[in-house]
PDB file of C-alpha atoms in Angstrom:
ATOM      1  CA  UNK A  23       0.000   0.000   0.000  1.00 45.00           C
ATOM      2  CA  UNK A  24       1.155   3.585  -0.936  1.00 49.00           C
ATOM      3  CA  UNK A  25       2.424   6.040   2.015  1.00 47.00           C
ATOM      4  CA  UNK A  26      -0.102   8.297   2.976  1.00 49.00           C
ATOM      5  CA  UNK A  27       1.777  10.148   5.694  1.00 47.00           C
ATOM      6  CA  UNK A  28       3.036  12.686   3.300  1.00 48.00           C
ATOM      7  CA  UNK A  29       0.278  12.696   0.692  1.00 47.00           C
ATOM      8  CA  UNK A  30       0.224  16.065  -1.229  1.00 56.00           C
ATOM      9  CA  UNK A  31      -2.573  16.949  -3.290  1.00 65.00           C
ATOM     10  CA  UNK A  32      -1.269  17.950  -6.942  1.00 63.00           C
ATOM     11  CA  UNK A  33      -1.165  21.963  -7.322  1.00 62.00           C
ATOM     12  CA  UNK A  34       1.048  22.625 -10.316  1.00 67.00           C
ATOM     13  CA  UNK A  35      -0.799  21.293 -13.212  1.00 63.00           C
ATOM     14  CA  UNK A  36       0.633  23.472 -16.157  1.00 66.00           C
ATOM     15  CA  UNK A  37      -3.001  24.832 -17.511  1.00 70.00           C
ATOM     16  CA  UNK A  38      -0.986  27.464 -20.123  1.00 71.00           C
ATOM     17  CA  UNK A  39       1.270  24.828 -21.355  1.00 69.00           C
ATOM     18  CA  UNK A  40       0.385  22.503 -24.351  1.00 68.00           C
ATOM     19  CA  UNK A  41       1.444  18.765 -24.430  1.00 68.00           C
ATOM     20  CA  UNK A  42       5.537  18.054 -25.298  1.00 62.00           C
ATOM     21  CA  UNK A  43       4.398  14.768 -26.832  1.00 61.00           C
ATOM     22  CA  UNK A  44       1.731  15.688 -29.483  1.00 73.00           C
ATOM     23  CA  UNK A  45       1.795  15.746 -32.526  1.00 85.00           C
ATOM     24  CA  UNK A  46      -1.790  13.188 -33.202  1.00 94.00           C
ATOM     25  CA  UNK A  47      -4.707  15.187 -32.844  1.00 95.00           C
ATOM     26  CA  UNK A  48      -5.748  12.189 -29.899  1.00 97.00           C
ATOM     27  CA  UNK A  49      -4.355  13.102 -26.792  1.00 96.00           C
ATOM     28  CA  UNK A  50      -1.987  10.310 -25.457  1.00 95.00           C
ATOM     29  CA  UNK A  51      -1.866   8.158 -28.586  1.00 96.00           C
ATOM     30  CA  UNK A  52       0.974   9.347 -30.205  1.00 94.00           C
ATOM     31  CA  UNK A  53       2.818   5.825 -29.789  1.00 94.00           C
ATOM     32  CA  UNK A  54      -0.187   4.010 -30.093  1.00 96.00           C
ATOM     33  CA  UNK A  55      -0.763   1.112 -33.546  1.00 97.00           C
ATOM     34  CA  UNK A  56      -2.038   2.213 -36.419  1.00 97.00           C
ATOM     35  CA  UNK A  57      -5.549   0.170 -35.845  1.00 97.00           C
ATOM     36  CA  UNK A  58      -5.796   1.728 -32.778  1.00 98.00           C
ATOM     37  CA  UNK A  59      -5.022   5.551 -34.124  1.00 98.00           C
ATOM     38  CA  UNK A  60      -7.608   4.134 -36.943  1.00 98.00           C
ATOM     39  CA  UNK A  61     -10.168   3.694 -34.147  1.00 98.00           C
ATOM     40  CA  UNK A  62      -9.403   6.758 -32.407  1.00 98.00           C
ATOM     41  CA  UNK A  63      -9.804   8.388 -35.414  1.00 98.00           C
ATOM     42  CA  UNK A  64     -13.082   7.722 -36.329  1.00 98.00           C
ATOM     43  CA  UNK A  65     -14.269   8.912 -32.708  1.00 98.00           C
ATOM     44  CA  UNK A  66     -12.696  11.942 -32.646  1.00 98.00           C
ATOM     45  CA  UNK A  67     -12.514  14.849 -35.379  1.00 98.00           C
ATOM     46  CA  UNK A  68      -9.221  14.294 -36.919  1.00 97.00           C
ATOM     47  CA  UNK A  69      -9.888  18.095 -38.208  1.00 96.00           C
ATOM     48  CA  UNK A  70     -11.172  19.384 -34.390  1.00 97.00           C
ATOM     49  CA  UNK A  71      -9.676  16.314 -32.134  1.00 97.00           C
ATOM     50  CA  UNK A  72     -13.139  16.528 -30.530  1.00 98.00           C
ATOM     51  CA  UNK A  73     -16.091  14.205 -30.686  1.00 98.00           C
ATOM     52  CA  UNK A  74     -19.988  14.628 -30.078  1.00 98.00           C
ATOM     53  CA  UNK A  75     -20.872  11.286 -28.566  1.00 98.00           C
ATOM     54  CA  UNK A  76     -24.341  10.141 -28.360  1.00 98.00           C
ATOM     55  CA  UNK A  77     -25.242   7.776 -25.075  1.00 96.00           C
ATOM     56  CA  UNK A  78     -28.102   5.808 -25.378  1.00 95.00           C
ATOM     57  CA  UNK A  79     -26.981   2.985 -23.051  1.00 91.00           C
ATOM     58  CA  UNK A  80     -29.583   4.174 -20.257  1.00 86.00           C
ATOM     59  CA  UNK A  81     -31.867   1.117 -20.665  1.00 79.00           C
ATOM     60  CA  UNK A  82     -29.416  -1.801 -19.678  1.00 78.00           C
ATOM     61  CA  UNK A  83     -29.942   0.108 -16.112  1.00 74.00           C
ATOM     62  CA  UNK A  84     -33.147   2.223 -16.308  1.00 80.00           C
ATOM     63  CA  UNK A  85     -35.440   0.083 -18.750  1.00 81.00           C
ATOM     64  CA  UNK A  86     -37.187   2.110 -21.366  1.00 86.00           C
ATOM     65  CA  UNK A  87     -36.857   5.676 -20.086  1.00 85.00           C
ATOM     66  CA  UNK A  88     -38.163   8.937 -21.350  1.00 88.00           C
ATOM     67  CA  UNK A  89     -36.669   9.127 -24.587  1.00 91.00           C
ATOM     68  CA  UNK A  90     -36.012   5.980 -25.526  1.00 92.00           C
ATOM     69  CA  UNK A  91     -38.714   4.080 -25.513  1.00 94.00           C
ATOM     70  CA  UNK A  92     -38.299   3.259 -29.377  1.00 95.00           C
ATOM     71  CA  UNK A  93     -34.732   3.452 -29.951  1.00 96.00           C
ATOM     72  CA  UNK A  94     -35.824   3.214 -33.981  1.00 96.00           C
ATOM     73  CA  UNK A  95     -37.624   6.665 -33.978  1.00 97.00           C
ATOM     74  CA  UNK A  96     -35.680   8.015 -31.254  1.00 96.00           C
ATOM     75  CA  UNK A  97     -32.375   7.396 -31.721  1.00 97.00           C
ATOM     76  CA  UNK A  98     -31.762   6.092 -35.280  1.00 98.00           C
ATOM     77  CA  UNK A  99     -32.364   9.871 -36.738  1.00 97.00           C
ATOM     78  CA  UNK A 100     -30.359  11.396 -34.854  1.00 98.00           C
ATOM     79  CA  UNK A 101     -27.054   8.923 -35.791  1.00 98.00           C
ATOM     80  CA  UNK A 102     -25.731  11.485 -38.797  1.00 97.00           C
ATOM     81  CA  UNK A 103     -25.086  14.067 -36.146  1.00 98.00           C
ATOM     82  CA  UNK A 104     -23.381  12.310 -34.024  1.00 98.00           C
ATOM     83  CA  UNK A 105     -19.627  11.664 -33.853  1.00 98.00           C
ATOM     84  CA  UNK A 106     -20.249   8.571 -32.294  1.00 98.00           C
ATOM     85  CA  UNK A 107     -22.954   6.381 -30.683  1.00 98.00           C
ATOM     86  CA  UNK A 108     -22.599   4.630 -27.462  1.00 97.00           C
ATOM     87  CA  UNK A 109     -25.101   1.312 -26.663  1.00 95.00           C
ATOM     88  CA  UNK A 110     -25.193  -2.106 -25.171  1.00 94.00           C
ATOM     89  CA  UNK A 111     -24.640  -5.015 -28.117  1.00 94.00           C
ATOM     90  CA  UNK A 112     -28.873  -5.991 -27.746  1.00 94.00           C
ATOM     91  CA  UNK A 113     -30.016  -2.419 -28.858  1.00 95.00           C
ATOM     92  CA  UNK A 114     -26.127  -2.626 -32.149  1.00 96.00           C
ATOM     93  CA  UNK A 115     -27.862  -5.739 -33.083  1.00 95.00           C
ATOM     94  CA  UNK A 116     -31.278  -5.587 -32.888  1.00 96.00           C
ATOM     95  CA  UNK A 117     -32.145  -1.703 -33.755  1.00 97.00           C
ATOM     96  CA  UNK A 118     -28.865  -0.108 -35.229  1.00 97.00           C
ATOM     97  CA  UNK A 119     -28.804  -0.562 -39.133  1.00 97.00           C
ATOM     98  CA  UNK A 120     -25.545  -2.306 -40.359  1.00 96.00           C
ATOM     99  CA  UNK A 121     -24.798  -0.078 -42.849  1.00 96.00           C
ATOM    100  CA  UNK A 122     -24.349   2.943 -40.390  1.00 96.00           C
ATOM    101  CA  UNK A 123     -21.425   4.884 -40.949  1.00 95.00           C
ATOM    102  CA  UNK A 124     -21.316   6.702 -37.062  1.00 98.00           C
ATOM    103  CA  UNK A 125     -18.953   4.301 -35.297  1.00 98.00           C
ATOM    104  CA  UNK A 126     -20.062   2.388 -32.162  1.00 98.00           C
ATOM    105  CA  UNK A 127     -18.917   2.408 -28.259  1.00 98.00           C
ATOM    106  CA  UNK A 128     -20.192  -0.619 -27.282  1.00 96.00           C
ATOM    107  CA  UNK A 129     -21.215  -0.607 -23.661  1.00 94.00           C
ATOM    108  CA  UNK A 130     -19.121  -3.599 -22.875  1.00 91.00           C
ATOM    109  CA  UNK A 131     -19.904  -4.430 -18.927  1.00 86.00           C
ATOM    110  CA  UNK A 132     -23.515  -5.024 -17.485  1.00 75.00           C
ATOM    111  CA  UNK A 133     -25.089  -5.423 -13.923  1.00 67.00           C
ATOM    112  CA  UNK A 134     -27.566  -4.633 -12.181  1.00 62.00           C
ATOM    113  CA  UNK A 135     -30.764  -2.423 -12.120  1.00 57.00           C
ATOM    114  CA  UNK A 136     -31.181   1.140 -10.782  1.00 57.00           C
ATOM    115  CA  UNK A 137     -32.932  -0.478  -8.247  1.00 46.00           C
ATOM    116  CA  UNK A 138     -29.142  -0.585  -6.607  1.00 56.00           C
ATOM    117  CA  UNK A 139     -27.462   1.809  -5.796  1.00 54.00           C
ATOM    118  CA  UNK A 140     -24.222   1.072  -8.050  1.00 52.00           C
ATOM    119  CA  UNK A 141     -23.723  -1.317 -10.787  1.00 55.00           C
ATOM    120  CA  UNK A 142     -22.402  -4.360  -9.625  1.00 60.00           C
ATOM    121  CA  UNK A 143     -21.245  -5.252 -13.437  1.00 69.00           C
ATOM    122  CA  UNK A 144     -19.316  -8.251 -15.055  1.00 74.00           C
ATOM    123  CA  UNK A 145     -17.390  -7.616 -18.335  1.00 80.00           C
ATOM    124  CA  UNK A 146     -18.766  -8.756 -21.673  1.00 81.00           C
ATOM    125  CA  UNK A 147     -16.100 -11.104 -23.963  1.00 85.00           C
ATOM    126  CA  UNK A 148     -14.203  -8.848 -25.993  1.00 90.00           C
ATOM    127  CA  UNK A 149     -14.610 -10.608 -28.912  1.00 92.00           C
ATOM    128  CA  UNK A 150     -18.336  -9.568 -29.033  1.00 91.00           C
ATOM    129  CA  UNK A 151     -16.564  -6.245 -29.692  1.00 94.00           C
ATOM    130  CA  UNK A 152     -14.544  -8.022 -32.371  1.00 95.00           C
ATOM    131  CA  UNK A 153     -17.735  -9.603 -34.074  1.00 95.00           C
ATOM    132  CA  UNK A 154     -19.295  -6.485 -34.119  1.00 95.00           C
ATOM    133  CA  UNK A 155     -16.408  -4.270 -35.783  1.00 96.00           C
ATOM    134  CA  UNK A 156     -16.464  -1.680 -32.995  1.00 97.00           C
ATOM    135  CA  UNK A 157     -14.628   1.658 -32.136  1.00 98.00           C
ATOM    136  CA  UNK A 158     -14.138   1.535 -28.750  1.00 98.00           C
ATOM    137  CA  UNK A 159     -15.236  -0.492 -25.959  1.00 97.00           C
ATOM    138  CA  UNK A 160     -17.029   1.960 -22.472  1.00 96.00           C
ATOM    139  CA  UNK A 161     -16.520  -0.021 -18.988  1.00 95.00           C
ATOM    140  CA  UNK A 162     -17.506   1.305 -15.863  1.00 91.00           C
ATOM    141  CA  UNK A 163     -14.803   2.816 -13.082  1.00 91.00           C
ATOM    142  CA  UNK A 164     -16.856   2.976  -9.256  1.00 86.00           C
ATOM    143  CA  UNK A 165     -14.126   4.427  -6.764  1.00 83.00           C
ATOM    144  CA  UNK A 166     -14.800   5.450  -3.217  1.00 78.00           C
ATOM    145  CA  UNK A 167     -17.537   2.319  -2.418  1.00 71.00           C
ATOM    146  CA  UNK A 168     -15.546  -0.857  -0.875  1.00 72.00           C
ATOM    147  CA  UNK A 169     -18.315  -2.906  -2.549  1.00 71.00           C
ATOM    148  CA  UNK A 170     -17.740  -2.287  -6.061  1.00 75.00           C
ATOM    149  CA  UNK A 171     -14.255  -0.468  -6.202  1.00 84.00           C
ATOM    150  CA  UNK A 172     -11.849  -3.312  -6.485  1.00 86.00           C
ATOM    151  CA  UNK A 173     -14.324  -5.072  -9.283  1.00 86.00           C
ATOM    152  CA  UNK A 174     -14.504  -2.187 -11.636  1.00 88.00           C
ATOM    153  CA  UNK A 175     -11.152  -1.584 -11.554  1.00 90.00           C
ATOM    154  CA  UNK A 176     -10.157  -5.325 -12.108  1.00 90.00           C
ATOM    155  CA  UNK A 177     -12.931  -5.229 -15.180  1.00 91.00           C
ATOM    156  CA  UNK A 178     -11.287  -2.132 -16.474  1.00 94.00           C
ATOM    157  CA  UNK A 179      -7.938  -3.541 -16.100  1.00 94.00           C
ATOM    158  CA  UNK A 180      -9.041  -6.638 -17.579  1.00 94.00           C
ATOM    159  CA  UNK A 181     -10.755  -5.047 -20.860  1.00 95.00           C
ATOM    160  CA  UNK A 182      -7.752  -2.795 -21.691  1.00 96.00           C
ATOM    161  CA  UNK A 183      -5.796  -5.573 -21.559  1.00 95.00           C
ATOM    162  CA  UNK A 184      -7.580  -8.284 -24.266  1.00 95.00           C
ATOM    163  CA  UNK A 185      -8.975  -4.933 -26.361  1.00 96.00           C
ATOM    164  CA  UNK A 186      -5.567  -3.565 -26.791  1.00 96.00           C
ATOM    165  CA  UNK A 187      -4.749  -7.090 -28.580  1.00 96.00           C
ATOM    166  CA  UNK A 188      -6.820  -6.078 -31.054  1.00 96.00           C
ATOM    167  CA  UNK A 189      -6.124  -2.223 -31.105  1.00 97.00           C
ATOM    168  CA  UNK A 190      -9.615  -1.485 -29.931  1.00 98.00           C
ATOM    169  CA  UNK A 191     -10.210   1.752 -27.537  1.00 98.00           C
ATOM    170  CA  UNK A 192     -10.940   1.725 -24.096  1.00 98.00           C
ATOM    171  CA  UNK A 193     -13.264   4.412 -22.306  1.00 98.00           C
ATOM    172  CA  UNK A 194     -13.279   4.365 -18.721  1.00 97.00           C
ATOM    173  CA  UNK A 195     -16.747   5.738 -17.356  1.00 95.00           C
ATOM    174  CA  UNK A 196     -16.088   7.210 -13.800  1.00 93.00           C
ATOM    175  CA  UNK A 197     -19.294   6.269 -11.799  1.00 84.00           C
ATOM    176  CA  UNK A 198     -20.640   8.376  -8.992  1.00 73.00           C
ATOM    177  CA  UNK A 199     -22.581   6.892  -6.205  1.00 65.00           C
ATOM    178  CA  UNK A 200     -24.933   8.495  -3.785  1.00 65.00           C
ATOM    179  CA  UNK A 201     -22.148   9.060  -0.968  1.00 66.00           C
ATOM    180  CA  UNK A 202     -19.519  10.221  -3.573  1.00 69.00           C
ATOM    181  CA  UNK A 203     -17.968  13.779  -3.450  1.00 73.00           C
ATOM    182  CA  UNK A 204     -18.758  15.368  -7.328  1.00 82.00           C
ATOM    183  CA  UNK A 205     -15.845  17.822  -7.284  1.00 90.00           C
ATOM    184  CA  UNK A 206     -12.567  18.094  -9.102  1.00 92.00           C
ATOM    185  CA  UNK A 207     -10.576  16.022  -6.317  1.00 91.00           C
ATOM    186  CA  UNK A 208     -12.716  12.666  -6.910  1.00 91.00           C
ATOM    187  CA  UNK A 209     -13.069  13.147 -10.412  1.00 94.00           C
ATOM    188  CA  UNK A 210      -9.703  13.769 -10.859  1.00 94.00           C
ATOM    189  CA  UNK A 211      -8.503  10.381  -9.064  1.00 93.00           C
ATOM    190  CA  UNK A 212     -11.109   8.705 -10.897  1.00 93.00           C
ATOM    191  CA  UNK A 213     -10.426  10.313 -14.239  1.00 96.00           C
ATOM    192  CA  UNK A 214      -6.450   9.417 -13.419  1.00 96.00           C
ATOM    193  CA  UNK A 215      -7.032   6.013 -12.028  1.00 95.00           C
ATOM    194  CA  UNK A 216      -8.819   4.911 -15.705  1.00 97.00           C
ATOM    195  CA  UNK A 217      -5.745   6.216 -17.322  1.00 97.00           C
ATOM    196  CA  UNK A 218      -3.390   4.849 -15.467  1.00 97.00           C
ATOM    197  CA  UNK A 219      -4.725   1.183 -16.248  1.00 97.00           C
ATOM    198  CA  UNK A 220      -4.460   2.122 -19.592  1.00 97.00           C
ATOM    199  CA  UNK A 221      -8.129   3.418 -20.534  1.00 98.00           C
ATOM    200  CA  UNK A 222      -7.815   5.690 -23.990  1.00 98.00           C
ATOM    201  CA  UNK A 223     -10.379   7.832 -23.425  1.00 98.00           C
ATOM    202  CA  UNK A 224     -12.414   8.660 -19.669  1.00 98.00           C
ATOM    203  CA  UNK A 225     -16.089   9.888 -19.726  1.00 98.00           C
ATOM    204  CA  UNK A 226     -16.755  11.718 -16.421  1.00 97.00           C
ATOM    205  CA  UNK A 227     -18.520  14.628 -15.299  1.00 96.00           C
ATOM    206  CA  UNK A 228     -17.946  18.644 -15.443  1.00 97.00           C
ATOM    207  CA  UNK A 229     -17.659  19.907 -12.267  1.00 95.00           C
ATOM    208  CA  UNK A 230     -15.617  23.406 -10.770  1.00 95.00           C
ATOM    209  CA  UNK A 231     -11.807  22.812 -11.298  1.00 96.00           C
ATOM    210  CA  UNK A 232     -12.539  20.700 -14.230  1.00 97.00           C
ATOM    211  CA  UNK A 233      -9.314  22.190 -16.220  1.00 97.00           C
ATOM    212  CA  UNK A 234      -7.696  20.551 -13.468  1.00 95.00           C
ATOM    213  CA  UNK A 235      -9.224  17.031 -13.939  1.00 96.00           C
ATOM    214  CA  UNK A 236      -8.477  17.725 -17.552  1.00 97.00           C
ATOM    215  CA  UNK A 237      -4.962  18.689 -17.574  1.00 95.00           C
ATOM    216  CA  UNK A 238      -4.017  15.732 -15.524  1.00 95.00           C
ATOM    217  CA  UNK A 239      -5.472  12.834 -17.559  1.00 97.00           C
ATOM    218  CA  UNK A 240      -3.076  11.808 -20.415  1.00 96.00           C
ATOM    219  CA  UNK A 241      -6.311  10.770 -22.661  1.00 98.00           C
ATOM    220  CA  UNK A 242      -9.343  12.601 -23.804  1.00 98.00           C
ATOM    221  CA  UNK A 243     -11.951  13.486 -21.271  1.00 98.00           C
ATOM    222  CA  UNK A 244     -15.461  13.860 -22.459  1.00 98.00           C
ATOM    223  CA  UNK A 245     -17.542  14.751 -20.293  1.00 97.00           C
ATOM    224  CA  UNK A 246     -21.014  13.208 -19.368  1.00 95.00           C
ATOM    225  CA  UNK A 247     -24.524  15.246 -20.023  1.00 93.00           C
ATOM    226  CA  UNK A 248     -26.367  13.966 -16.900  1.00 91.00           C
ATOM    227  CA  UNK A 249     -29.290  14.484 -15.668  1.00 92.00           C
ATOM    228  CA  UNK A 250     -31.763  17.129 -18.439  1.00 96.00           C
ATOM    229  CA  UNK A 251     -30.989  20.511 -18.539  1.00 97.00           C
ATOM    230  CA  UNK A 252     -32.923  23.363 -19.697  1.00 97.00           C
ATOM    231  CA  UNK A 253     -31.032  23.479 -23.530  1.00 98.00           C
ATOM    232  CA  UNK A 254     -29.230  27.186 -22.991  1.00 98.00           C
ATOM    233  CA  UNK A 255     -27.943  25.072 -19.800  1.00 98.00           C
ATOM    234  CA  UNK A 256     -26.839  22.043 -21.756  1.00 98.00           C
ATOM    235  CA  UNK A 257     -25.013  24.614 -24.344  1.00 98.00           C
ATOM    236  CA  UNK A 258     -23.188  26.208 -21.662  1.00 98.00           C
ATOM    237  CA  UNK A 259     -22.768  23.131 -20.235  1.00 98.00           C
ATOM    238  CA  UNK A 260     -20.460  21.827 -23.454  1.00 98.00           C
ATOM    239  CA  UNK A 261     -18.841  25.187 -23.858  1.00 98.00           C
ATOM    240  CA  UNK A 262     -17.597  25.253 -20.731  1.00 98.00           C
ATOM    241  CA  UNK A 263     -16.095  22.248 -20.631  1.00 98.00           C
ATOM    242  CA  UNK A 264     -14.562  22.127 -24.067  1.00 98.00           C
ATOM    243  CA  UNK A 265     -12.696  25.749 -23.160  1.00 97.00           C
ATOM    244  CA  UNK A 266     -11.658  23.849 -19.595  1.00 97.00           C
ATOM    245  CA  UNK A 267     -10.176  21.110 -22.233  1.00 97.00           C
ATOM    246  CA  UNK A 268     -12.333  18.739 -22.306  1.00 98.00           C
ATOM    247  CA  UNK A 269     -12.181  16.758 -26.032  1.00 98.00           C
ATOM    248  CA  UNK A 270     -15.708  16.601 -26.686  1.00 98.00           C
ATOM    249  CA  UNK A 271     -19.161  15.231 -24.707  1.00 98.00           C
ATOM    250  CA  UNK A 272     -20.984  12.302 -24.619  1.00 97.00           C
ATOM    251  CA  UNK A 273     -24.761  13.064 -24.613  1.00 96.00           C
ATOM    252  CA  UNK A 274     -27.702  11.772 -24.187  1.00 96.00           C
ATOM    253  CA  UNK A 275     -30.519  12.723 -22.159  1.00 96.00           C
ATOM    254  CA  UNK A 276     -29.877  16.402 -23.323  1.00 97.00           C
ATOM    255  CA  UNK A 277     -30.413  15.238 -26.507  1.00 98.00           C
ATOM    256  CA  UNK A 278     -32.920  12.538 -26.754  1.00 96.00           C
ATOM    257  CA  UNK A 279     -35.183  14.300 -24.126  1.00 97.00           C
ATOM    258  CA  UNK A 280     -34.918  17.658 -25.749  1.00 97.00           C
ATOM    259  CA  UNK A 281     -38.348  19.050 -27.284  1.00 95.00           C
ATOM    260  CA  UNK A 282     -35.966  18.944 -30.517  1.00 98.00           C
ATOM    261  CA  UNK A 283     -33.577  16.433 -30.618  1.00 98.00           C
ATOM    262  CA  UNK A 284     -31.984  16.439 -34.114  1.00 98.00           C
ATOM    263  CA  UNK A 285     -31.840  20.495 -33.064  1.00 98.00           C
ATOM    264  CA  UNK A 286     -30.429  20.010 -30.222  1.00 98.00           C
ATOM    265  CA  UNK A 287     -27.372  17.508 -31.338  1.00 98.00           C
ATOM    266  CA  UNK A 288     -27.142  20.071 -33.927  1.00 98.00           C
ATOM    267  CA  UNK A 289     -26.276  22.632 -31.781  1.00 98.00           C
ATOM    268  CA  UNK A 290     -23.773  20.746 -29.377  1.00 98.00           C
ATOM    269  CA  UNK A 291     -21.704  19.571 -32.091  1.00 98.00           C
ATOM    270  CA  UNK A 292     -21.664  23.385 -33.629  1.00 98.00           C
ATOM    271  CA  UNK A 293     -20.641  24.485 -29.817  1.00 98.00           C
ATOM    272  CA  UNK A 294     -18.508  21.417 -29.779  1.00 98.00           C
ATOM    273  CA  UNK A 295     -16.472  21.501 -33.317  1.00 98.00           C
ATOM    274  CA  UNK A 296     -17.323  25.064 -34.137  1.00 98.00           C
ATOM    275  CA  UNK A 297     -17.033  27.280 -31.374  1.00 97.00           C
ATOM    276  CA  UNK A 298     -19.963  28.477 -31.008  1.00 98.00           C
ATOM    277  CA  UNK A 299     -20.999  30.722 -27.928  1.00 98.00           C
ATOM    278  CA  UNK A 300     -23.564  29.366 -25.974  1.00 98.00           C
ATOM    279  CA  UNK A 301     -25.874  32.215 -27.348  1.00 98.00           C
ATOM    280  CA  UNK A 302     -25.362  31.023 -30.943  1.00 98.00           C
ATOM    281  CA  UNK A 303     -25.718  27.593 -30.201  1.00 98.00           C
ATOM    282  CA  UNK A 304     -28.925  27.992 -28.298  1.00 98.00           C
ATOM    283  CA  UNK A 305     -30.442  30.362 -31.737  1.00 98.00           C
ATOM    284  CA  UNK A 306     -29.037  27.577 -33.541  1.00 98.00           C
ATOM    285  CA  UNK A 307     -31.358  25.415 -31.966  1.00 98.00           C
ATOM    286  CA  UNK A 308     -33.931  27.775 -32.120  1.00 98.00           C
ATOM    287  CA  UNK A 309     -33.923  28.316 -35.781  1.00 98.00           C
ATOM    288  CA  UNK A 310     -34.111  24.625 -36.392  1.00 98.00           C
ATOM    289  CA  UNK A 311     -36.492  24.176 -33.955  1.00 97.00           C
ATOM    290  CA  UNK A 312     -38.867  25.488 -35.959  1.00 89.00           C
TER     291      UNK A 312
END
């Protein structure tokens, strides 16, 4: 076990100084394989090196919630603005059309209900991510909760180490339980601890100090929607983090539970790849709203 007598919590985190080591537009796969660069690739903007995800995993927890109750009429349409979709292998193979061009992050870990209070999950063979010609694989990271910690860890471990046989991405999804802190100190040990076993990109949540959390994880961060905003919220919401460096978002009840979905997706991925003001973005979805 580390020493935690003289524990120091990190100050110096170099927020005005760009990376030594990059020259990809991915953040921390310079040395990585060309399949996996390939993968990355396709995720994130080679032009922007930021993606507009779009989550629609909710129902291996939360059964069919607001939203997605026909993943067909809800989510289908709304695949061409997205950078990249993220759902469980039922809803890839039995509602996502084949010939899809928006690569797939394939929830790859499943548990229980939110009946519980945190998934206790078990990780999915990585060659279902294989057989269905994936771009990355999303596992769940739950620190802080002596039930689950050591487990998620062990499955995160565990996936980055038979994906990266293949070249296929990892994203580590920092999970927050009822007694966690949701500040910059947890999700920047979380955020850090799915890096350090070798996740290549972390989803986790915006939160004050998040250039911080940022800065200090050697892969893209994108951040997580949460729970529905009012959409001027949601726009700020992405702003913010992409100028606090985060390297895109991963959406989804934002979007899907928007009173104008395709508008809304619209207008993240203009805040997103475009730089567009909150303001703008928010007219943007106003204008096509109509």
């Amino acid at each position: 076990m580390a020493d935690l007598d003289d524990l120091r919590e990190g100050a110096n985190f170099g927020l005005d100084i760009a990376s030594q080591q990059q020259h990809f537009h991915v953040k921390g796969a310079e040395n990585a394989a060309w399949g996996m660069k390939d993968r990355l690739s396709r995720i994130f903007n080679p032009k922007t090196g930021k993606s507009v995800m779009l989550a629609c995993d909710h129902g291996f927890i939360m059964g069919p919630t607001s939203g997605l109750e026909r993943i067909d009429l809800n989510i289908v349409p709304l695949m061409e603005y997205a950078d990249c979709l993220m759902c469980t292998r039922g809803i890839l193979q039995s509602v996502i059309p084949a010939n899809t061009k928006t690569p797939i992050c394939l929830r790859s870990d499943a548990g229980t209900s939110i009946l519980t209070d945190l998934n206790d999950n078990v990780l999915i063979d990585v060659e279902d991510a294989i057989r269905m010609n994936v771009s990355a694989m999303a596992v769940m990271l739950a620190i802080g909760d002596e039930a689950h910690e050591a487990k998620t860890v062990a499955n995160l471990y565990k996936a980055v180490d038979k994906a990266s046989r293949y070249n296929i991405p990892v994203m580590g999804v920092t999970a927050v339980g009822k007694q966690m802190a949701r500040d910059a100190r947890y999700f920047g040990l979380a955020s850090r601890i799915c890096a350090e076993n070798g996740a290549n990109i972390v989803k986790t949540y915006y939160c004050e100090g998040f250039e911080k959390v940022a800065a200090a994880c050697p892969v893209p961060v994108v951040i997580a929607g949460g729970k529905k905003l009012p959409e001027k919220e949601a726009l700020e919401l992405c702003y913010n983090a992409i100028n606090d460096g985060a390297a895109g978002v991963d959406m989804g009840r934002n979007v899907f539970q928007s009173e104008s979905p395709a508008a809304m997706i619209q207008a993240v991925h203009a805040v997103v790849h475009d730089g567009l003001t909150p303001e703008q973005g928010f007219e943007m979805f106003q204008d096509l709203s109509k």
